[in-house]
mmCIF file of C-alpha atoms and ligand atoms in Angstrom:
data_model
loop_
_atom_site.group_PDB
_atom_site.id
_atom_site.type_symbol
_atom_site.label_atom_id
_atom_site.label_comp_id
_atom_site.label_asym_id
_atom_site.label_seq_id
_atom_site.Cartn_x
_atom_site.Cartn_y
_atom_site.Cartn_z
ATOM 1 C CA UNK A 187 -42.171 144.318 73.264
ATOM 2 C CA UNK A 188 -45.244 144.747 75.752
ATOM 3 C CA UNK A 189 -46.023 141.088 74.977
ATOM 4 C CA UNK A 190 -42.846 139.662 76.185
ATOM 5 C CA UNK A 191 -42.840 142.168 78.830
ATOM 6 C CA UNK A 192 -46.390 140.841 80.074
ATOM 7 C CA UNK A 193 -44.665 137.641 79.777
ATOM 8 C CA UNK A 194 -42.115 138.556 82.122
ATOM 9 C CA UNK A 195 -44.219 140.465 84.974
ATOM 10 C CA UNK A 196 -46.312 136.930 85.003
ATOM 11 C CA UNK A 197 -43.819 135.360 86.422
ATOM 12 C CA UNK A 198 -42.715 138.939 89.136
ATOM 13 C CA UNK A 199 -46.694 138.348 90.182
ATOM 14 C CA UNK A 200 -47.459 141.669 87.875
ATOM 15 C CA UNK A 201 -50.674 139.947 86.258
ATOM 16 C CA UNK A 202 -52.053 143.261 85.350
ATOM 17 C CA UNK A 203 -49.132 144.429 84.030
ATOM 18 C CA UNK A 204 -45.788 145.731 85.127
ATOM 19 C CA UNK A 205 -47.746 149.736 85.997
ATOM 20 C CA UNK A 206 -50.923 148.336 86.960
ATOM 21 C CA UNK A 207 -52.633 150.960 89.167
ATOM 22 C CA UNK A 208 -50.399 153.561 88.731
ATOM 23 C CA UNK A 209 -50.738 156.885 87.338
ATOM 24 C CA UNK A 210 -48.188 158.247 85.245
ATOM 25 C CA UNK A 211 -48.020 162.100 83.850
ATOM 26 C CA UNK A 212 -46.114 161.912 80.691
ATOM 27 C CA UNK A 213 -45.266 165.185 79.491
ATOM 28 C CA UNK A 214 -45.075 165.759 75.120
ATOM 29 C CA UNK A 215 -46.681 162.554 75.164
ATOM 30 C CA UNK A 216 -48.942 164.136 71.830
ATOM 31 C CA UNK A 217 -46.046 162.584 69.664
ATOM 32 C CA UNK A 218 -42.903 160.937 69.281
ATOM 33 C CA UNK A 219 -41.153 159.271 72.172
ATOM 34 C CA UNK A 220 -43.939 160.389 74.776
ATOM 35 C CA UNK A 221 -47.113 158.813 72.581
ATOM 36 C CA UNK A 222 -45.063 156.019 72.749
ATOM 37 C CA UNK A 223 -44.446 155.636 75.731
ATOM 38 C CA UNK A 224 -48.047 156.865 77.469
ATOM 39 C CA UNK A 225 -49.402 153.502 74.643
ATOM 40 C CA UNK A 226 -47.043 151.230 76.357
ATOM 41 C CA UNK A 227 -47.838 152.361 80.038
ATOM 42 C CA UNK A 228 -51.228 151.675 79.385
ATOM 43 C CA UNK A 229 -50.567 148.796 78.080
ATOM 44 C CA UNK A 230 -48.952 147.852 81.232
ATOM 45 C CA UNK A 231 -51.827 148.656 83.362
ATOM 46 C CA UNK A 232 -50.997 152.576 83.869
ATOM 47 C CA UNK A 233 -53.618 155.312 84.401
ATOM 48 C CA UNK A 234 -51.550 157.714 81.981
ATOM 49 C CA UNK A 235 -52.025 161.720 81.792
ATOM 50 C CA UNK A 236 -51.256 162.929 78.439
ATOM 51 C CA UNK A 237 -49.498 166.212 78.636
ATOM 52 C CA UNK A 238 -48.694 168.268 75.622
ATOM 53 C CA UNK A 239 -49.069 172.033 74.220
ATOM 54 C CA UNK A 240 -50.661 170.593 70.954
ATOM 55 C CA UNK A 241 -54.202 169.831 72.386
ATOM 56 C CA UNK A 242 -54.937 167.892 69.000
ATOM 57 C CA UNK A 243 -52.569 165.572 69.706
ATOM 58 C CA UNK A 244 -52.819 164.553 73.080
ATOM 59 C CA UNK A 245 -56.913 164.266 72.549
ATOM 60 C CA UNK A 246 -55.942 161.600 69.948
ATOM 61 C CA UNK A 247 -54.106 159.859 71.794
ATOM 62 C CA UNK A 248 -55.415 159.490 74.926
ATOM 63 C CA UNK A 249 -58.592 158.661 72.179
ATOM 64 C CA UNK A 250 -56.503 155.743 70.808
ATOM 65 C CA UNK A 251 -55.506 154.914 74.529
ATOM 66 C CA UNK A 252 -59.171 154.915 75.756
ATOM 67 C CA UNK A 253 -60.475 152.975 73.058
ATOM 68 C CA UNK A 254 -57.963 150.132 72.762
ATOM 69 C CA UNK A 255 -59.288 149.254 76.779
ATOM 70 C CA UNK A 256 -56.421 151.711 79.062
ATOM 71 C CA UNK A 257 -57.431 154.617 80.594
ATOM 72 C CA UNK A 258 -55.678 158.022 79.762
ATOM 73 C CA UNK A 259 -56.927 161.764 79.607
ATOM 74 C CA UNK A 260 -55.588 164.629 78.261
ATOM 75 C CA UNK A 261 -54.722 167.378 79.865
ATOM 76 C CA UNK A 262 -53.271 170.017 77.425
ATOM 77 C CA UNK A 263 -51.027 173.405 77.771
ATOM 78 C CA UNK A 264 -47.938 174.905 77.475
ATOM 79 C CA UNK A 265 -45.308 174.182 80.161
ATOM 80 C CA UNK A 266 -43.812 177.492 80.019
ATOM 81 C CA UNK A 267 -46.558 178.564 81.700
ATOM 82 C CA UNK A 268 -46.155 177.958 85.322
ATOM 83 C CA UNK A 269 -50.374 177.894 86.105
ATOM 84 C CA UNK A 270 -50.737 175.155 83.672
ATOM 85 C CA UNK A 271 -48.473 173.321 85.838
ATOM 86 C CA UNK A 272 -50.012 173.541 88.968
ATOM 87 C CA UNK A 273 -53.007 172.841 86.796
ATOM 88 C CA UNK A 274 -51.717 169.528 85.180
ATOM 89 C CA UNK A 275 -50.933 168.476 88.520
ATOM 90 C CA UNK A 276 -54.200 169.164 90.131
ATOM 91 C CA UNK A 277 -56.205 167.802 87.431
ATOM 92 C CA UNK A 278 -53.450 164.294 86.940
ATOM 93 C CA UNK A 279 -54.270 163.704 91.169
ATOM 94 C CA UNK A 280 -58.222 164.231 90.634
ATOM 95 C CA UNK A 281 -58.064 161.367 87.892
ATOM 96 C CA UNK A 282 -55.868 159.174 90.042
ATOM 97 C CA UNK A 283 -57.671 159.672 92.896
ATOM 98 C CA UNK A 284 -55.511 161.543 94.998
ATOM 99 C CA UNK A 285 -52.202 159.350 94.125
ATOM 100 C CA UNK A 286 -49.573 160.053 91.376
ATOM 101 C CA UNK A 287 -47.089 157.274 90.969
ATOM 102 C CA UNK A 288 -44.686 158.602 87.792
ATOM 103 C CA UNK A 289 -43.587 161.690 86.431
ATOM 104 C CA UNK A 290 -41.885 161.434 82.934
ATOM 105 C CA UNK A 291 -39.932 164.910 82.294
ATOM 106 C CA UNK A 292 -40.168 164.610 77.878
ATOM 107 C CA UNK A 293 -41.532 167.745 76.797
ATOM 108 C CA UNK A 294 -39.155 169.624 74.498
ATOM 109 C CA UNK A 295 -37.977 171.265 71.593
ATOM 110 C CA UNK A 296 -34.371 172.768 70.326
ATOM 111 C CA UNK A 297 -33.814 175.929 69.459
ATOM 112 C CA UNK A 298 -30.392 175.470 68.162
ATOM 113 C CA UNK A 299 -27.735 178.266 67.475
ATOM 114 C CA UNK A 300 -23.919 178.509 67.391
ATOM 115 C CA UNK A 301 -22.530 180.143 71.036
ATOM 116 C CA UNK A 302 -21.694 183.021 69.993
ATOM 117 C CA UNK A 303 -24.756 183.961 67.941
ATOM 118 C CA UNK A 304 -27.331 182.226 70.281
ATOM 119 C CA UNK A 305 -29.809 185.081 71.652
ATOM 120 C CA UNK A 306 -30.460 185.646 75.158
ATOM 121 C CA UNK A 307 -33.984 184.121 74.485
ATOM 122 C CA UNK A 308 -32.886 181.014 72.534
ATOM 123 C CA UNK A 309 -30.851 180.523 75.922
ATOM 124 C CA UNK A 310 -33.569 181.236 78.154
ATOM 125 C CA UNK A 311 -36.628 179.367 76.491
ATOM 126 C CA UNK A 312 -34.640 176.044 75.957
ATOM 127 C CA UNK A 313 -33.387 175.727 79.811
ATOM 128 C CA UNK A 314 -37.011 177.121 80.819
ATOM 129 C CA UNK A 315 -38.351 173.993 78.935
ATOM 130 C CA UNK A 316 -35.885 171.468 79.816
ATOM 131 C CA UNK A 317 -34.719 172.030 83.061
ATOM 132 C CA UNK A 318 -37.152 174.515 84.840
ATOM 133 C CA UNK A 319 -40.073 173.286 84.157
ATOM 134 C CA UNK A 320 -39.167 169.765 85.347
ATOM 135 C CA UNK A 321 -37.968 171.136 88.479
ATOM 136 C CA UNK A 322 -41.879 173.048 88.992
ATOM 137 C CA UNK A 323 -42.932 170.017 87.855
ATOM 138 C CA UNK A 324 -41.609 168.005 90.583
ATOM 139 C CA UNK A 325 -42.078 170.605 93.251
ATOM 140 C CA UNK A 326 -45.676 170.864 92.512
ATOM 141 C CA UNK A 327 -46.162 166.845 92.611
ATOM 142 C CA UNK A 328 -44.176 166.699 96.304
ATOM 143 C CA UNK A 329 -47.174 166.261 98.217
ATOM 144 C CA UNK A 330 -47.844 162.924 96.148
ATOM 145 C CA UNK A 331 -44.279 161.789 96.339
ATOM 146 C CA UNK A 332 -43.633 162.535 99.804
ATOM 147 C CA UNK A 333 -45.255 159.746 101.077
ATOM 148 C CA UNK A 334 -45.286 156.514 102.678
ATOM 149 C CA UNK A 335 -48.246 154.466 101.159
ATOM 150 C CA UNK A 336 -45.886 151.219 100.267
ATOM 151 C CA UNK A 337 -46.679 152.179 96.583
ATOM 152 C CA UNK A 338 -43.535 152.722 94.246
ATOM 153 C CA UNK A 339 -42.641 156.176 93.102
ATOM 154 C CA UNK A 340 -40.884 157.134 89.993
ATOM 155 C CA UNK A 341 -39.563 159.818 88.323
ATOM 156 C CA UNK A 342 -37.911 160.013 85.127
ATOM 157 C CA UNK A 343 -36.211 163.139 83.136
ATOM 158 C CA UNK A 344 -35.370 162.826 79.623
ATOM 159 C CA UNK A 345 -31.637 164.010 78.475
ATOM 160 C CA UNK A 346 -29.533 163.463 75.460
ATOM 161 C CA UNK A 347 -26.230 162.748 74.123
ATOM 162 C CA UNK A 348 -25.924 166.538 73.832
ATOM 163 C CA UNK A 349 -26.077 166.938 77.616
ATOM 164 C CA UNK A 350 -23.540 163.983 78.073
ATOM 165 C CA UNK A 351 -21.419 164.786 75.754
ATOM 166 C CA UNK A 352 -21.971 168.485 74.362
ATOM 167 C CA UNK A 353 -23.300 169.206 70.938
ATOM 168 C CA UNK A 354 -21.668 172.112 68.571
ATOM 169 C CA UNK A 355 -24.610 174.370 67.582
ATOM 170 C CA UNK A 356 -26.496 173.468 70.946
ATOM 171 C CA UNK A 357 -25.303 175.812 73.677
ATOM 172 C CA UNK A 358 -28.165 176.047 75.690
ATOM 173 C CA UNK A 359 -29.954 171.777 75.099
ATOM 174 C CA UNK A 360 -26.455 170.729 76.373
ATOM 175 C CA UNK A 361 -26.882 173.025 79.420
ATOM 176 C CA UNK A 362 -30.176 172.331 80.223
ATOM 177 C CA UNK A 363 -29.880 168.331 79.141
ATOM 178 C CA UNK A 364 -26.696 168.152 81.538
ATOM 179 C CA UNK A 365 -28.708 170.141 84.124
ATOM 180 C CA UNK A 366 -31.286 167.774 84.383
ATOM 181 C CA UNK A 367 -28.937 165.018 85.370
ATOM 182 C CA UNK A 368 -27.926 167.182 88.683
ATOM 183 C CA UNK A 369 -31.621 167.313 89.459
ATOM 184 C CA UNK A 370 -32.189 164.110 88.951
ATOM 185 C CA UNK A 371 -29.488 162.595 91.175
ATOM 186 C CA UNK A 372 -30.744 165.361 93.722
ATOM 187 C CA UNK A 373 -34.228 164.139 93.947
ATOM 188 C CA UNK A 374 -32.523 160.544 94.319
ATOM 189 C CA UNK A 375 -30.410 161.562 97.689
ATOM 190 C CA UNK A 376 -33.236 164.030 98.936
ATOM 191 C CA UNK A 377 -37.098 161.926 98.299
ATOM 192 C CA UNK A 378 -35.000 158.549 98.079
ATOM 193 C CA UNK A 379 -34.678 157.896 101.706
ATOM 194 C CA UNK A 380 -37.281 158.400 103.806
ATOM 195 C CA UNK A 381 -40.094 158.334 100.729
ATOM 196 C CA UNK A 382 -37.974 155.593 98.498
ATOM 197 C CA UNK A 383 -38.710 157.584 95.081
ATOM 198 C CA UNK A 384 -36.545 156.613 92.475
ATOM 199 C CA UNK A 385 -35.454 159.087 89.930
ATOM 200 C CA UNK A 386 -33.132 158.000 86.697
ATOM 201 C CA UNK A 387 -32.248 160.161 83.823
ATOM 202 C CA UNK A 388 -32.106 158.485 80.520
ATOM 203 C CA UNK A 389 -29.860 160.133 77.810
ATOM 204 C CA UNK A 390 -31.589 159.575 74.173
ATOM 205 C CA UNK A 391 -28.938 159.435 71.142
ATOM 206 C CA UNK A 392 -30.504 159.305 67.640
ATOM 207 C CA UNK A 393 -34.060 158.679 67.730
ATOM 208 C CA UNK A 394 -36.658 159.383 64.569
ATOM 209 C CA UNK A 395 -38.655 161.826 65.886
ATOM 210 C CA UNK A 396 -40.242 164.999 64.547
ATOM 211 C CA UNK A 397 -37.228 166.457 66.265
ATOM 212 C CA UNK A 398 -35.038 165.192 64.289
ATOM 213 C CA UNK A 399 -36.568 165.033 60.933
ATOM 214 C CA UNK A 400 -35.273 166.871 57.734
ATOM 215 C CA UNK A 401 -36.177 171.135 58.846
ATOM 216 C CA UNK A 402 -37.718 171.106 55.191
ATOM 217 C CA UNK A 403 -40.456 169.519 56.847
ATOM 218 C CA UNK A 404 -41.419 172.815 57.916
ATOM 219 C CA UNK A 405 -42.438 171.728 61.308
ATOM 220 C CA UNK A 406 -42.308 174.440 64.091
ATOM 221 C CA UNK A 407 -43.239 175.223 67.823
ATOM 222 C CA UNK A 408 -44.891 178.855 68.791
ATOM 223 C CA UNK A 409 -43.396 179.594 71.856
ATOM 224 C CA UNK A 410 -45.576 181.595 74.804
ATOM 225 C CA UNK A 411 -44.676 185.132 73.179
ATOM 226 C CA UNK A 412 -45.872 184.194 69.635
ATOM 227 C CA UNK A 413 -41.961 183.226 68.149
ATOM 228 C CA UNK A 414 -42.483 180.448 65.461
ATOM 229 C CA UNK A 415 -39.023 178.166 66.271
ATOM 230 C CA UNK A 416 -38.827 176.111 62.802
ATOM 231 C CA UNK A 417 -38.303 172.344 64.107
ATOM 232 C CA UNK A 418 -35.434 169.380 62.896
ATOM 233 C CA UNK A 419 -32.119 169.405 61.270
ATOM 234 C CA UNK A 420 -31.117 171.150 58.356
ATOM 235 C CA UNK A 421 -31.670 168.423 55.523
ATOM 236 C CA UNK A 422 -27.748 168.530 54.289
ATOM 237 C CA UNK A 423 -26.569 168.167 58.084
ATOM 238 C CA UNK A 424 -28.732 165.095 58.337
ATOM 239 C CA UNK A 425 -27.413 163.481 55.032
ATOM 240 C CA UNK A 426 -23.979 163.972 56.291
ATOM 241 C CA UNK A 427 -24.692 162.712 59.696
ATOM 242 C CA UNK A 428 -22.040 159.670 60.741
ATOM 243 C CA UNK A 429 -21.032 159.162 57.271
ATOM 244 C CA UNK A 430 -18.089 156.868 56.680
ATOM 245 C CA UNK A 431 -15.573 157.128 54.100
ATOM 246 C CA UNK A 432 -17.190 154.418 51.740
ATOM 247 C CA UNK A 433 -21.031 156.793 52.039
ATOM 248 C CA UNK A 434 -21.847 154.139 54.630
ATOM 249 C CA UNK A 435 -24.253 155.235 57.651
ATOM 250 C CA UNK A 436 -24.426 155.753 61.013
ATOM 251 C CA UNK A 437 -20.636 154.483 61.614
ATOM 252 C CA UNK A 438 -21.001 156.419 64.707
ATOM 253 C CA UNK A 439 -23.378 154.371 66.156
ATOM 254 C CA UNK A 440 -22.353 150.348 66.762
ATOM 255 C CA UNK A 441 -25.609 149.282 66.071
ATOM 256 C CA UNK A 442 -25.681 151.234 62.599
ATOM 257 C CA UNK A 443 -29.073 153.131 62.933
ATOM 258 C CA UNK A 444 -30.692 155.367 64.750
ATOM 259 C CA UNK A 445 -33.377 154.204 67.150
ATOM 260 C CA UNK A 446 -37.190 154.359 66.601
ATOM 261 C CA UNK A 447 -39.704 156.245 68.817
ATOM 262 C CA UNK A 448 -40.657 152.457 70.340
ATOM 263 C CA UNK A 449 -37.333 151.699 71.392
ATOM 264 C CA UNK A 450 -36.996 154.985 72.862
ATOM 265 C CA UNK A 451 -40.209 154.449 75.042
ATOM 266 C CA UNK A 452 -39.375 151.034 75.913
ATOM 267 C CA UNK A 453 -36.410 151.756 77.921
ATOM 268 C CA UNK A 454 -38.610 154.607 79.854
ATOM 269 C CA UNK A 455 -40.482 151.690 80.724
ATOM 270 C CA UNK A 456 -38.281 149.579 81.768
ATOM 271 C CA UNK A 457 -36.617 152.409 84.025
ATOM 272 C CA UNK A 458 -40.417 152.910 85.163
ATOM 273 C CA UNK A 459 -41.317 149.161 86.016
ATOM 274 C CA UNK A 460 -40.368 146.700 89.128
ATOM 275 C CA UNK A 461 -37.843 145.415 87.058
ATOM 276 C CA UNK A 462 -35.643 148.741 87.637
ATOM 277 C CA UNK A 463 -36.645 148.266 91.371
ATOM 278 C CA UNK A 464 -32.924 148.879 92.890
ATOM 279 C CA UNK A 465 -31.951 151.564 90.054
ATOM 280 C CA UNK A 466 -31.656 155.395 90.995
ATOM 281 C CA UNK A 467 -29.983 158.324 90.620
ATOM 282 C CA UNK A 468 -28.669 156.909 87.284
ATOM 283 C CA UNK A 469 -28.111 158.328 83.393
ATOM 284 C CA UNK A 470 -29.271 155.284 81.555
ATOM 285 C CA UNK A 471 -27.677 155.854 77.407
ATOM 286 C CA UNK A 472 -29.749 154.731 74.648
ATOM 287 C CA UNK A 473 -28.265 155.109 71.468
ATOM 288 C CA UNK A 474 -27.196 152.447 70.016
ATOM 289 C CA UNK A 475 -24.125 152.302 71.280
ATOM 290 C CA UNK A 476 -22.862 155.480 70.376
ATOM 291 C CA UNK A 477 -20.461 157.441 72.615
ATOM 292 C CA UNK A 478 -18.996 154.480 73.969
HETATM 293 N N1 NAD B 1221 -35.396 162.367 69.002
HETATM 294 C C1 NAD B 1221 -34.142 162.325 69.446
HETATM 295 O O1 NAD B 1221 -33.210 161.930 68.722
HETATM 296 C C2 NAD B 1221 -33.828 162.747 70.863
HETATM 297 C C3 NAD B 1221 -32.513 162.627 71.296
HETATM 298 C C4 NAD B 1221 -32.195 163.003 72.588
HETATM 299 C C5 NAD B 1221 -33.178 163.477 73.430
HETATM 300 N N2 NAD B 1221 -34.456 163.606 72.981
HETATM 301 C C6 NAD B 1221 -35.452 164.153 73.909
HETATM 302 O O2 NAD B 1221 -36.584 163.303 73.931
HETATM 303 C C7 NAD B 1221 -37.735 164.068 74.313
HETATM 304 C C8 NAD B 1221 -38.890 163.765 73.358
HETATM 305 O O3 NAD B 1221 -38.581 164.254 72.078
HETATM 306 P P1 NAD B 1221 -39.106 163.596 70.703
HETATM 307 O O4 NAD B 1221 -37.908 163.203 69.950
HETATM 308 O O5 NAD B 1221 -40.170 162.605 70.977
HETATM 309 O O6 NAD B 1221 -39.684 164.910 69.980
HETATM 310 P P2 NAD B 1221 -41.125 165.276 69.406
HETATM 311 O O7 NAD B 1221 -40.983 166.626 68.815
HETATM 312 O O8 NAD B 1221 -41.643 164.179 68.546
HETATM 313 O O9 NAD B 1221 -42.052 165.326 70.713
HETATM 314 C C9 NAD B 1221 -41.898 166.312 71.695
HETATM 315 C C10 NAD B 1221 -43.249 166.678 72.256
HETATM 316 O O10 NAD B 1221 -43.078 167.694 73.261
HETATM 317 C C11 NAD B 1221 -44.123 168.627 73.122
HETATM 318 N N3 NAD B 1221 -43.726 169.937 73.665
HETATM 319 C C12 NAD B 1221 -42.758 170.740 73.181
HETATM 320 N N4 NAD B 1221 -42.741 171.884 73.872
HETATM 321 C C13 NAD B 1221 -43.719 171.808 74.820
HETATM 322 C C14 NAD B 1221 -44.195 172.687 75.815
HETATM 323 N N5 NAD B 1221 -43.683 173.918 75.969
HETATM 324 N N6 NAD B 1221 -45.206 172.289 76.621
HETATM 325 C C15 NAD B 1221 -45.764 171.054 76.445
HETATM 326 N N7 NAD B 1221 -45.361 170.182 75.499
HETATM 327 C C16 NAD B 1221 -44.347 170.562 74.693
HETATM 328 C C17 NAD B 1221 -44.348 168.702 71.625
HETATM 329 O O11 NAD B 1221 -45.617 169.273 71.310
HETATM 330 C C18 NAD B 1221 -44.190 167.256 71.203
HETATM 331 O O12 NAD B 1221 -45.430 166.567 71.200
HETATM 332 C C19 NAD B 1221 -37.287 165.527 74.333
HETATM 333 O O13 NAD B 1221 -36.997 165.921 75.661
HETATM 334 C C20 NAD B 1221 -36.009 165.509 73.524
HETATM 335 O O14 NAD B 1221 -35.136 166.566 73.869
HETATM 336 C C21 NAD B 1221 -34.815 163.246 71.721
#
């Protein structure tokens, strides 16, 4: 996909790639869709900031970054925590030398309850993760988006069918994914005009993730306060997910399957890249198809 991409920003006059010389912060870019997507900025010529509470993680792959010739560092921590913001920030400027050029908004978990048992913490944590810490996010980076250095500014915020669409049994992702549409169309109207930041929202369906592997995996998240939140979908919810009446899968989704971690990060980069140039203030779907 970054091949014929190159291919393409040859002939745009991109011969460094379609990012080259930008700087990117990519937050929960230790796995899944973000890894993914911080390998193929690089590949595209990006300075990328790996942001992610699992320190491992993000070491290795701004490691695997770093030693296949792009240039990435980690810089770890917990987004709940508002002073690792302001340091993720400070620290993603100091290794782009004073410029950032692309915020990805990733990061998350679900914490997933029906409505009417969902706990005033479940509620609070998930829109604290998906929509607040964003927004600091963004308000921390102003002074490097506020400007008018001819260079292109991006910023993109990860949603989800559930935020489209709603989800039963997720209350408080489909608030805070449907939230971060409103912000998103906000930054368009308010950084688009005299800065000419472009901010798109792009709404994931099913994508194999650790998010939404079998919850037998035993996979979980410790959130600031010490709760262990057990990760995925129960196993027998999974198995029955877009079943058709024959035991065929995915009938829900036109293109039959659910969509890999690569496909997921290639349409961030397209959003991110010239090619998007005239594109803001929009919720881009990909899923296959499904919810058409
Ligand atoms: N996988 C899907 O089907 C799907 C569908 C719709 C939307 N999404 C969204 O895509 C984004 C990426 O998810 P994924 O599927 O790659 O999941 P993932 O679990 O593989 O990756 C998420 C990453 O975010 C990190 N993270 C979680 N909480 C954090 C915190 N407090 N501070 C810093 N980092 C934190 C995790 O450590 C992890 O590396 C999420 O916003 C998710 O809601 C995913």
């Amino acid at each position: 996909m970054a091949d014929r991409l190159s291919q393409v920003a040859g002939h745009l006059n991109y011969p460094r790639g379609l990012l080259a010389g930008q700087v990117a912060i990519i937050t929960g870019s230790g796995q899944g869709i973000g890894a993914e997507a911080a390998r193929l900025f690089a590949n595209e010529g990006a300075k990328v900031v790996i942001s992610d509470v699992d320190a491992g993680k993000a070491q290795e792959v701004a490691k695997s970054i770093n030693s296949a010739g792009g240039s990435a560092i980690a810089i770890p921590g917990d987004l709940l925590n508002d002073s690792y913001i302001e340091e993720l920030v400070k620290k993603a400027a100091e290794f782009g030398n004073g410029k950032l050029h692309i915020i990805v908004n990733n990061a998350g978990f679900t914490w997933d309850g029906v409505l009417h048992k969902t706990t005033n913490k479940q509620w609070d944590t998930i829109l604290a993760l998906h929509c607040g810490a964003p927004f600091k996010l963004i308000r921390a980076a102003a002074p490097y988006f506020r400007v008018k250095d001819g260079e292109p500014r991006n910023i993109i915020n990860i949603s989800s069918t559930s935020g489209l669409h709603g989800n039963a049994g997720q209350a408080n992702y489909a608030v805070a994914k449907a939230g971060i549409t409103g912000l998103t169309k906000t930054i368009a109207k308010e950084w688009g005009p005299a800065f000419g930041v472009r901010a798109n929202t792009i709404a994931f369906g099913y994508i194999l993730t650790r998010l939404t592997q079998a919850k037998e995996e035993g996979a979980f998240v410790t959130t600031p306060d010490g709760t262990k939140v057990a990760l995925g979908i129960p196993g027998a919810q999974q198995a029955a997910r877009g079943k058709g009446a024959q035991g065929e899968q995915h009938v829900d989704i036109p293109l039959r399957r659910p969509g890999t971690a690569t496909e997921a990060a290639s349409s961030i980069l397209a959003v991110a890249s010239p090619l998007f140039g005239y594109v803001t203030g929009q919720t881009i779907s990909v899923t296959g198809g499904r919810n058409i």
